[in-house]
Amino acid sequence: MNLSKIPKGSSPLFLVYIFAFSLFTRSANSFQTIDENSFVPGEFLLQVKPEKRLALQKFFKNQKMKSKKINESTLLLKFNSKSRESFQADVLNVVTNLKSLAGVEIVEPNYIYHISQAPNDPMYSQLWGLHNSGQTDSSGSVGIKGVDINVENAWNLSTGSKDVVIAVIDTGVDFKIPDLNENAWTNLPEAKGLPQVDDDSNGYIDDIHGFNFVADNGDATDDNGHGSHCSGTIGAKGNDKYGVAGINWDTRIMAVKFIAHDGTGTLANAVKAIDYARKNGARIMSNSWGGSSDSQILKQAIEEAEKSGILFVAAAGNDGTDNDKSAFYPASYQLDNIISVAALNNRARLSNFSNFGRSTTHIAAPGEYILSTTPKGFETLSGTSMATPHVSGVAALLLSYDPQLNFRELKARILDNARPLFRLKNKISSGGMLDAFATLMNIKPGPDENDPALLKNHEASLLASPHPYANSVDQTFKITKPGAKKIAIHFARFETEPNYDFVEVLDANGKSYDKMSGYHNDQYSEIVEGDSIILHMTSDKSINGYGFDIDETLFE
Ligand SMILES: [Ca+2]
Ligand SMILES: [Ca+2]
Ligand SMILES: [Ca+2]
Ligand SMILES: [Ca+2]
């Protein structure tokens, strides 16, 4: 069964069904190489016609096989130890033979199911982006359970593969870091070759794990920390009882350094870096960098990568601005192979610093207080730089699971199966956050249950702040729907000076639900408990924006 053909928009129940079914069919397709840990050796479950059960049990007894009744129509069949060996040798034959018996309807190995696979890396519990248990991040923000990329379920399908080469185009990678060491891409002719000799004649001397375009040599060791941090999210060795786990426990990371120690890189070196990764076998490029300069030459280098079938994942930028209005490159180039990534915090909100753009920014991923590997040890960093390797990592994981996919399919699988978050509606083209399991399964997650649009009653409502609002405003607005249990509003327009002028959302008891600032046109407020929603507007002493217009009240 081809998983990519599962219809979209399936209900959660359907999802569970398909998951179980796919476990069976994937195993069935590979009986000869089936992992012996995936079923109990020598055991089969038989679904039989109830009226034939006793006769079959008698038959098995005569054959010196033990059978046990599970229910009226199900038998557990156990081979003795001798026949277990032949069973291991050819499971498919055994299944065929058992199926041919009169009264036997279904034969399956006695499969072993696992709890969602969590790795044993000691710092794993701090990685809220991979598993949000409601833990507090290093800023003290208490996370919302489940606001993560749902990778533990995906790890039941794949934990990565050494067949996938992913280029981290950045400050280099320090492969002396124990969690990164095993997952380095290695150019074998150079690794076994001679110093100062281009052993593989690819035009680059001593490019053992990648290339350094700052120093123009084969040593792409990270002298900043940024590239190693991104690499840890993509592919820190997982389940090794050490440090952190990456999205891919196994992968091959190509270190392509064009950004110097000070965190800056030139266009000339960016182009060389992209060309290098393209010519040397990368399938995915992870790019946690950018700027406002629109370069046709840079765009062409990425177009060449597209022609070679390479997915180019790029950070949306950290200015807190709308990329639809002021572009950020390379994320904003309109190319089919680019995914532009915004940053999310552990409470399902777009990071204040994250750029967005309803047409030019594609998906959000964890980007605040992300723990990962650096040459100095484990460090917590924030930025769309940290969100980007989550998406690149899931692209690599998907490629390990389904190696036939081309870059268009990789991109579509990731974006079409983003998990909807109402705060991302009208801000990010997919309207959602990265979901690794949904991406691998190709099943679209259901709607955001916190979405105010799902409240039963919608009523036109006209309420506005002064336009523009004044300096040092301290004003309260209130909307009441008597008898309502929950209430929310829709802002047709919301523009305040980012991080200086605020609109706090409260209930009648003064409980705070949100403190909004910046640009939230065509956005809902939080859902507030009770029949009243209160908006408390405050501004500082300079630079005042439009304010807000409310056009709808929602309640039930
Ligand atoms: Ca070489
Ligand atoms: Ca060499
Ligand atoms: Ca580890
Ligand atoms: Ca202001």
XYZ file of C-alpha atoms and ligand atoms in Angstrom:
560
model
C 0.000 0.000 0.000
C 1.345 3.357 -0.932
C 0.993 5.630 2.080
C 1.050 8.731 -0.048
C -2.316 7.709 -1.474
C -4.176 7.870 1.820
C -6.940 10.449 1.342
C -6.574 13.765 3.099
C -8.910 15.318 5.617
C -9.384 12.038 7.436
C -10.981 11.896 10.872
C -8.773 11.045 13.886
C -10.421 7.609 14.021
C -9.430 6.960 10.439
C -5.919 8.014 11.270
C -5.602 5.422 14.026
C -6.935 2.764 11.706
C -4.571 3.581 8.897
C -1.647 3.645 11.293
C -2.336 0.127 12.515
C -3.011 -1.062 8.997
C 0.173 0.421 7.639
C 2.237 -1.360 10.304
C 0.882 -4.582 8.934
C 1.319 -3.873 5.265
C 4.805 -2.469 5.625
C 5.828 -5.589 7.484
C 4.010 -7.805 5.032
C 5.902 -6.263 2.148
C 9.204 -7.090 3.765
C 8.640 -10.448 5.422
C 11.990 -11.761 4.275
C 13.840 -8.984 6.036
C 11.384 -8.425 8.855
C 12.936 -7.158 12.072
C 12.736 -10.021 14.541
C 11.851 -7.556 17.282
C 8.609 -6.635 15.562
C 6.778 -9.871 16.395
C 6.993 -12.772 18.800
C 9.140 -15.479 17.160
C 7.173 -18.558 16.214
C 3.776 -17.123 17.033
C 0.813 -16.397 14.772
C -2.663 -15.092 15.318
C -5.327 -16.839 13.260
C -8.816 -15.574 12.684
C -10.952 -18.664 12.040
C -14.586 -19.505 11.394
C -16.011 -20.113 14.912
C -17.564 -23.427 13.900
C -14.165 -24.692 12.659
C -12.153 -23.614 15.690
C -12.240 -26.896 17.610
C -11.432 -28.949 14.521
C -8.460 -26.716 13.762
C -7.182 -26.943 17.330
C -7.323 -30.733 17.060
C -5.461 -30.583 13.741
C -2.681 -28.409 15.218
C -2.366 -30.732 18.201
C -1.828 -33.657 15.828
C 0.883 -31.574 14.119
C 2.583 -31.048 17.533
C 1.744 -27.353 17.493
C 0.269 -25.533 20.449
C -2.808 -23.440 19.841
C -4.582 -21.256 22.353
C -8.046 -19.734 22.169
C -7.996 -15.925 22.325
C -11.715 -15.610 21.615
C -14.394 -17.580 19.712
C -12.866 -16.820 16.323
C -9.193 -16.201 17.163
C -6.384 -18.642 17.887
C -2.818 -18.020 18.969
C -0.628 -20.620 17.296
C 2.809 -21.434 18.728
C 5.438 -23.406 16.868
C 7.808 -25.587 18.828
C 11.447 -24.533 18.943
C 12.552 -26.725 16.031
C 9.970 -25.489 13.597
C 10.625 -21.951 14.854
C 13.861 -21.964 12.888
C 12.151 -22.834 9.647
C 9.532 -20.278 10.522
C 12.221 -17.599 10.738
C 13.632 -18.743 7.429
C 10.430 -18.178 5.507
C 7.603 -16.425 7.266
C 5.740 -15.790 4.043
C 5.481 -19.516 3.268
C 4.172 -20.282 6.728
C 1.511 -17.627 6.370
C 0.515 -18.977 2.944
C 0.328 -22.533 4.256
C -1.749 -21.614 7.272
C -4.069 -19.537 5.127
C -4.753 -22.525 2.881
C -6.278 -24.476 5.783
C -10.060 -24.779 5.650
C -11.709 -22.399 8.108
C -8.698 -20.059 8.451
C -9.543 -16.539 7.316
C -6.691 -14.268 8.418
C -3.110 -15.069 9.460
C -0.817 -12.514 11.023
C 2.468 -12.743 12.933
C 1.934 -11.986 16.615
C 3.102 -8.406 16.276
C 4.688 -6.432 19.070
C 3.511 -2.844 19.397
C 5.552 -0.219 21.144
C 4.728 2.769 23.202
C 5.739 5.889 21.345
C 9.443 5.647 21.083
C 11.198 8.128 23.338
C 14.993 8.132 23.282
C 17.134 7.709 26.409
C 19.271 10.816 25.891
C 19.469 12.468 29.343
C 18.672 16.000 28.131
C 15.787 14.897 25.903
C 13.197 16.033 28.445
C 14.327 19.633 27.892
C 13.583 19.536 24.161
C 10.064 20.986 24.228
C 10.058 21.288 20.442
C 10.283 17.497 20.114
C 8.144 16.581 23.124
C 6.186 19.265 24.939
C 5.050 17.731 28.222
C 4.178 21.137 29.647
C 7.731 21.603 30.906
C 9.071 25.093 31.616
C 11.535 26.453 29.070
C 14.733 28.197 30.154
C 12.935 31.575 30.130
C 10.412 30.310 32.680
C 7.542 30.049 30.204
C 5.340 27.077 31.092
C 4.663 25.125 27.908
C 1.342 23.841 26.632
C 1.349 20.058 26.467
C 1.407 18.780 22.897
C 2.747 21.959 21.288
C 5.606 20.069 19.659
C 6.429 18.581 16.281
C 4.892 15.183 17.170
C 8.103 13.359 16.368
C 7.821 10.532 18.914
C 5.006 8.985 16.886
C 7.035 9.522 13.721
C 9.966 7.660 15.300
C 7.850 4.506 15.245
C 8.035 4.796 11.459
C 11.636 5.974 11.043
C 14.485 7.377 13.131
C 16.442 8.534 10.101
C 18.887 6.961 7.686
C 22.513 7.201 6.636
C 21.228 7.251 3.060
C 20.037 10.847 3.473
C 22.570 13.654 2.994
C 21.573 17.037 4.385
C 23.763 20.113 3.981
C 23.926 22.607 6.833
C 24.952 25.826 5.086
C 26.077 27.906 8.031
C 29.079 28.596 10.315
C 30.363 25.028 9.908
C 29.832 21.993 12.095
C 32.041 20.733 14.911
C 32.039 16.973 14.433
C 34.159 16.536 17.552
C 30.892 17.064 19.450
C 30.030 13.511 20.563
C 26.358 13.788 19.553
C 27.309 14.898 16.020
C 30.373 12.753 15.424
C 28.638 9.662 14.036
C 26.291 11.614 11.800
C 28.904 13.433 9.727
C 28.815 13.133 5.965
C 32.220 11.812 4.954
C 33.801 12.080 1.548
C 35.642 8.751 1.629
C 38.263 9.347 -1.103
C 39.371 12.479 0.798
C 39.145 10.812 4.213
C 41.446 8.049 2.970
C 43.431 10.334 0.663
C 46.421 12.630 0.818
C 46.673 16.103 2.381
C 46.753 18.978 -0.121
C 45.463 16.654 -2.839
C 41.979 16.723 -4.350
C 41.647 12.959 -4.095
C 38.169 12.732 -5.636
C 38.855 15.415 -8.266
C 35.707 17.321 -7.374
C 37.568 20.659 -7.454
C 37.871 20.988 -3.660
C 41.004 19.956 -1.790
C 40.608 17.860 1.394
C 36.831 18.295 1.654
C 36.434 15.418 4.094
C 33.175 16.481 5.823
C 32.331 19.517 3.685
C 34.110 22.755 2.833
C 35.007 26.094 4.417
C 34.413 28.950 1.979
C 35.535 31.588 4.505
C 39.049 30.179 4.805
C 38.904 28.429 1.404
C 39.994 25.071 2.768
C 38.578 21.667 3.648
C 38.219 22.327 7.369
C 34.572 23.347 7.937
C 34.794 23.132 11.729
C 32.384 25.523 13.429
C 34.056 28.562 15.057
C 30.779 30.215 16.081
C 28.380 27.583 17.443
C 25.346 28.403 15.313
C 25.856 25.723 12.651
C 26.516 23.016 15.255
C 23.377 24.042 17.149
C 21.270 23.736 13.988
C 22.936 20.392 13.217
C 22.023 18.988 16.636
C 18.343 19.654 16.013
C 18.562 17.929 12.623
C 20.702 14.990 13.594
C 22.182 14.670 17.093
C 22.715 10.943 17.643
C 19.585 9.667 19.401
C 19.002 6.957 21.983
C 22.726 6.791 22.880
C 22.331 7.676 26.567
C 24.189 10.913 25.927
C 23.204 14.561 25.542
C 20.286 15.373 23.263
C 18.464 13.617 20.420
C 18.017 15.067 16.956
C 14.963 14.598 14.777
C 17.129 12.080 12.893
C 19.000 9.680 15.163
C 20.941 8.651 12.097
C 21.644 10.842 9.083
C 24.575 12.355 7.206
C 25.275 16.048 7.783
C 27.440 17.877 5.247
C 29.158 20.908 6.804
C 29.211 23.788 4.341
C 30.704 26.867 5.958
C 30.304 30.304 4.440
C 29.436 32.270 7.575
C 32.442 33.476 9.558
C 33.112 33.499 13.302
C 31.324 36.883 13.601
C 28.084 35.496 12.148
C 28.278 37.155 8.736
C 28.857 35.717 5.282
C 29.178 37.141 1.774
C 26.980 36.596 -1.255
C 30.006 35.238 -3.146
C 30.615 32.575 -0.514
C 26.895 31.786 -0.142
C 26.749 30.967 -3.851
C 29.878 28.795 -3.615
C 28.399 26.992 -0.608
C 25.092 26.240 -2.347
C 26.937 25.072 -5.471
C 29.169 22.805 -3.386
C 26.255 21.147 -1.599
C 24.432 20.683 -4.907
C 27.409 19.081 -6.664
C 28.266 16.766 -3.810
C 25.004 14.938 -3.221
C 22.924 16.871 -0.676
C 19.166 16.265 -1.041
C 18.176 18.939 1.474
C 19.825 22.267 2.324
C 19.186 23.866 5.715
C 19.654 27.641 5.683
C 19.357 29.531 8.972
C 20.504 32.866 7.564
C 19.445 35.705 5.320
C 19.079 39.415 4.751
C 17.107 42.078 2.953
C 19.326 42.227 -0.161
C 17.583 40.844 -3.238
C 20.249 39.058 -5.278
C 19.482 37.525 -8.660
C 22.735 35.579 -8.417
C 21.744 33.997 -5.103
C 18.327 33.202 -6.522
C 19.916 31.525 -9.535
C 22.127 29.361 -7.311
C 18.975 28.128 -5.539
C 17.273 27.590 -8.909
C 20.190 25.375 -9.932
C 19.627 23.403 -6.735
C 15.956 23.100 -7.692
C 16.937 21.718 -11.108
C 18.962 19.088 -9.240
C 15.914 18.182 -7.150
C 17.103 19.707 -3.871
C 14.800 21.069 -1.177
C 15.963 24.431 0.221
C 14.685 25.214 3.722
C 15.202 28.840 4.817
C 14.647 30.967 7.914
C 11.920 33.641 7.588
C 13.966 36.155 9.605
C 13.918 37.672 13.088
C 12.630 41.218 12.566
C 9.047 40.569 13.667
C 7.870 41.936 10.315
C 5.643 40.876 7.443
C 7.677 39.277 4.641
C 4.775 39.894 2.248
C 5.520 43.625 2.628
C 9.285 43.652 3.151
C 11.006 40.541 1.844
C 13.728 38.564 3.593
C 16.096 36.560 1.377
C 16.617 33.754 0.540
C 13.348 32.745 2.306
C 11.230 35.125 0.200
C 12.355 34.013 -3.278
C 9.332 32.589 -5.056
C 10.885 29.254 -5.960
C 9.170 25.869 -5.808
C 11.955 24.266 -3.764
C 11.994 26.833 -0.929
C 10.228 26.382 2.397
C 10.192 29.565 4.492
C 10.071 28.877 8.233
C 8.696 31.042 11.063
C 9.341 30.491 14.790
C 6.904 29.347 17.442
C 7.119 29.352 21.242
C 6.121 26.593 23.650
C 2.623 28.093 24.024
C 1.640 27.768 20.339
C 2.250 31.426 19.564
C 4.348 32.894 16.831
C 7.527 34.281 18.430
C 7.489 38.053 18.788
C 10.723 38.253 16.823
C 9.557 35.942 14.036
C 8.837 37.271 10.576
C 5.582 36.062 9.037
C 3.689 36.505 5.760
C 0.435 34.884 4.729
C 1.687 34.198 1.219
C 5.494 34.143 1.533
C 6.035 32.335 4.853
C 5.027 28.708 4.805
C 5.147 26.945 8.164
C 6.010 27.522 11.835
C 8.290 25.345 13.961
C 9.729 25.508 17.491
C 12.158 28.435 17.680
C 12.373 29.740 21.251
C 14.713 28.454 23.948
C 15.842 25.496 21.888
C 18.518 23.333 23.491
C 21.122 21.809 21.198
C 24.798 21.019 20.636
C 27.575 23.630 20.361
C 31.382 23.352 20.580
C 31.163 24.783 24.120
C 28.577 22.250 25.257
C 24.797 22.327 25.232
C 23.249 25.760 24.761
C 19.777 27.233 24.486
C 19.206 29.580 21.534
C 16.179 31.299 19.964
C 15.380 32.401 16.422
C 13.912 31.371 13.111
C 17.436 29.900 12.805
C 16.367 27.271 15.328
C 12.944 26.719 13.724
C 14.479 26.043 10.293
C 16.442 22.876 11.232
C 13.254 21.409 12.705
C 11.725 21.568 9.214
C 14.933 20.444 7.451
C 15.186 17.601 9.951
C 11.639 16.430 9.296
C 12.312 16.636 5.543
C 15.306 14.329 6.079
C 13.231 11.997 8.264
C 10.537 11.860 5.576
C 13.153 11.094 2.941
C 14.497 8.252 5.094
C 10.957 6.860 5.343
C 10.018 7.367 1.717
C 13.214 7.679 -0.363
C 11.343 7.977 -3.667
C 9.893 11.426 -2.957
C 11.078 14.371 -5.041
C 11.506 17.876 -3.631
C 7.999 18.950 -4.667
C 6.489 15.984 -2.837
C 8.674 16.591 0.228
C 7.509 20.200 0.378
C 3.862 19.323 -0.202
C 3.907 16.578 2.433
C 5.338 18.978 5.032
C 3.066 21.941 4.252
C -0.179 20.095 3.477
C 0.059 18.222 6.770
C 0.910 21.166 9.010
C -1.119 21.151 12.240
C -3.567 24.102 12.194
C -3.085 26.742 14.915
C -5.611 29.554 14.908
C -3.024 32.214 15.726
C -1.159 31.318 12.521
C -4.207 31.712 10.296
C -3.632 34.621 7.916
C -0.007 34.870 9.082
C 1.547 31.725 7.601
C 0.425 30.194 4.289
C -0.129 26.698 5.730
C -1.773 28.197 8.832
C 0.000 25.672 10.993
C 3.010 24.169 12.697
C 5.270 21.330 11.656
C 3.935 17.832 12.464
C 6.442 15.060 11.780
C 4.045 12.141 12.230
C 1.350 13.677 10.018
C 4.039 14.460 7.429
C 5.335 10.888 7.312
C 1.813 9.424 7.288
C 0.508 12.068 4.857
C -2.594 12.676 6.931
C -3.815 16.175 7.657
C -4.306 16.829 11.389
C -7.736 18.040 12.531
C -8.635 21.654 13.272
C -7.253 23.590 16.243
C -9.730 22.944 19.054
C -8.900 26.359 20.531
C -9.946 28.130 17.333
C -12.562 30.803 18.200
C -14.069 30.347 14.718
C -15.470 27.042 16.032
C -17.655 28.823 18.637
C -21.345 28.398 17.737
C -22.594 31.985 17.636
C -21.069 34.649 15.408
C -22.430 38.181 15.596
C -21.396 41.362 13.794
C -19.873 43.737 16.281
C -18.491 47.242 15.902
C -15.991 48.458 18.424
C -12.813 50.391 17.760
C -9.973 52.094 19.567
C -9.194 55.738 18.642
C -7.250 55.987 15.340
C -4.451 56.529 15.949
C -4.384 55.974 19.688
C -2.724 58.585 21.896
C 0.506 58.595 23.898
C 0.358 57.002 27.348
C -3.080 55.485 26.742
C -4.641 53.463 29.543
C -8.116 52.574 28.317
C -10.486 49.652 28.877
C -13.042 48.221 26.413
C -15.647 45.618 27.302
C -17.984 43.378 25.285
C -20.658 41.321 27.101
C -22.974 38.573 25.826
C -25.229 37.840 28.826
C -25.417 34.125 29.590
C -22.470 33.134 27.378
C -19.988 30.600 28.763
C -17.165 31.496 26.371
C -16.511 34.586 24.315
C -13.964 35.801 21.760
C -13.667 38.610 19.217
C -12.286 39.067 15.728
C -9.994 41.949 14.882
C -10.497 43.184 11.340
C -7.456 45.356 11.932
C -4.906 45.394 14.739
C -1.766 47.509 14.585
C 0.197 48.726 17.598
C 3.854 49.583 18.036
C 5.421 46.135 18.488
C 6.532 45.394 22.049
C 5.741 48.922 23.329
C 1.993 49.337 22.903
C -0.246 46.504 24.104
C -3.806 45.241 24.214
C -4.268 42.818 27.102
C -7.162 40.344 26.842
C -8.915 39.591 30.156
C -12.074 38.030 31.550
C -14.529 39.739 33.924
C -12.528 38.516 36.931
C -9.377 40.164 35.674
C -7.675 36.933 34.587
C -5.264 37.680 31.749
C -5.381 35.482 28.616
C -3.085 37.324 26.244
C -1.083 40.492 25.783
C -1.179 41.401 22.099
C 1.224 43.754 20.362
C 2.291 44.435 16.779
C 0.356 43.401 13.668
C -2.640 41.076 13.921
C -4.959 42.067 11.084
C -7.778 39.572 10.423
C -7.065 37.672 13.653
C -9.095 36.263 16.549
C -8.511 36.960 20.214
C -8.151 34.170 22.730
C -11.352 32.485 23.901
C -12.186 33.924 27.326
C -14.274 32.097 29.962
C -17.567 33.778 30.964
C -19.847 36.246 29.214
C -17.480 39.222 29.015
C -14.233 39.983 27.246
C -12.173 42.951 28.379
C -9.481 44.689 26.348
C -7.007 46.823 28.234
C -5.010 49.100 25.947
C -1.756 50.715 27.060
C 0.840 52.674 25.082
C 4.185 54.308 25.776
C 5.144 57.926 25.167
C 5.933 57.832 21.436
C 5.177 56.188 18.076
C 1.507 55.331 17.949
C -0.156 53.023 15.461
C -3.637 52.607 14.058
C -5.065 50.693 17.030
C -7.812 48.135 16.438
C -11.187 47.555 14.776
C -13.389 44.707 16.033
C -15.961 43.390 13.544
C -17.248 40.176 15.127
C -18.104 38.691 18.515
C -18.100 34.903 18.908
C -19.647 33.064 21.840
C -21.487 29.989 23.058
Ca 37.903 16.869 -3.118
Ca 42.974 15.197 0.113
Ca 22.388 11.775 22.055
Ca 4.121 53.623 21.231
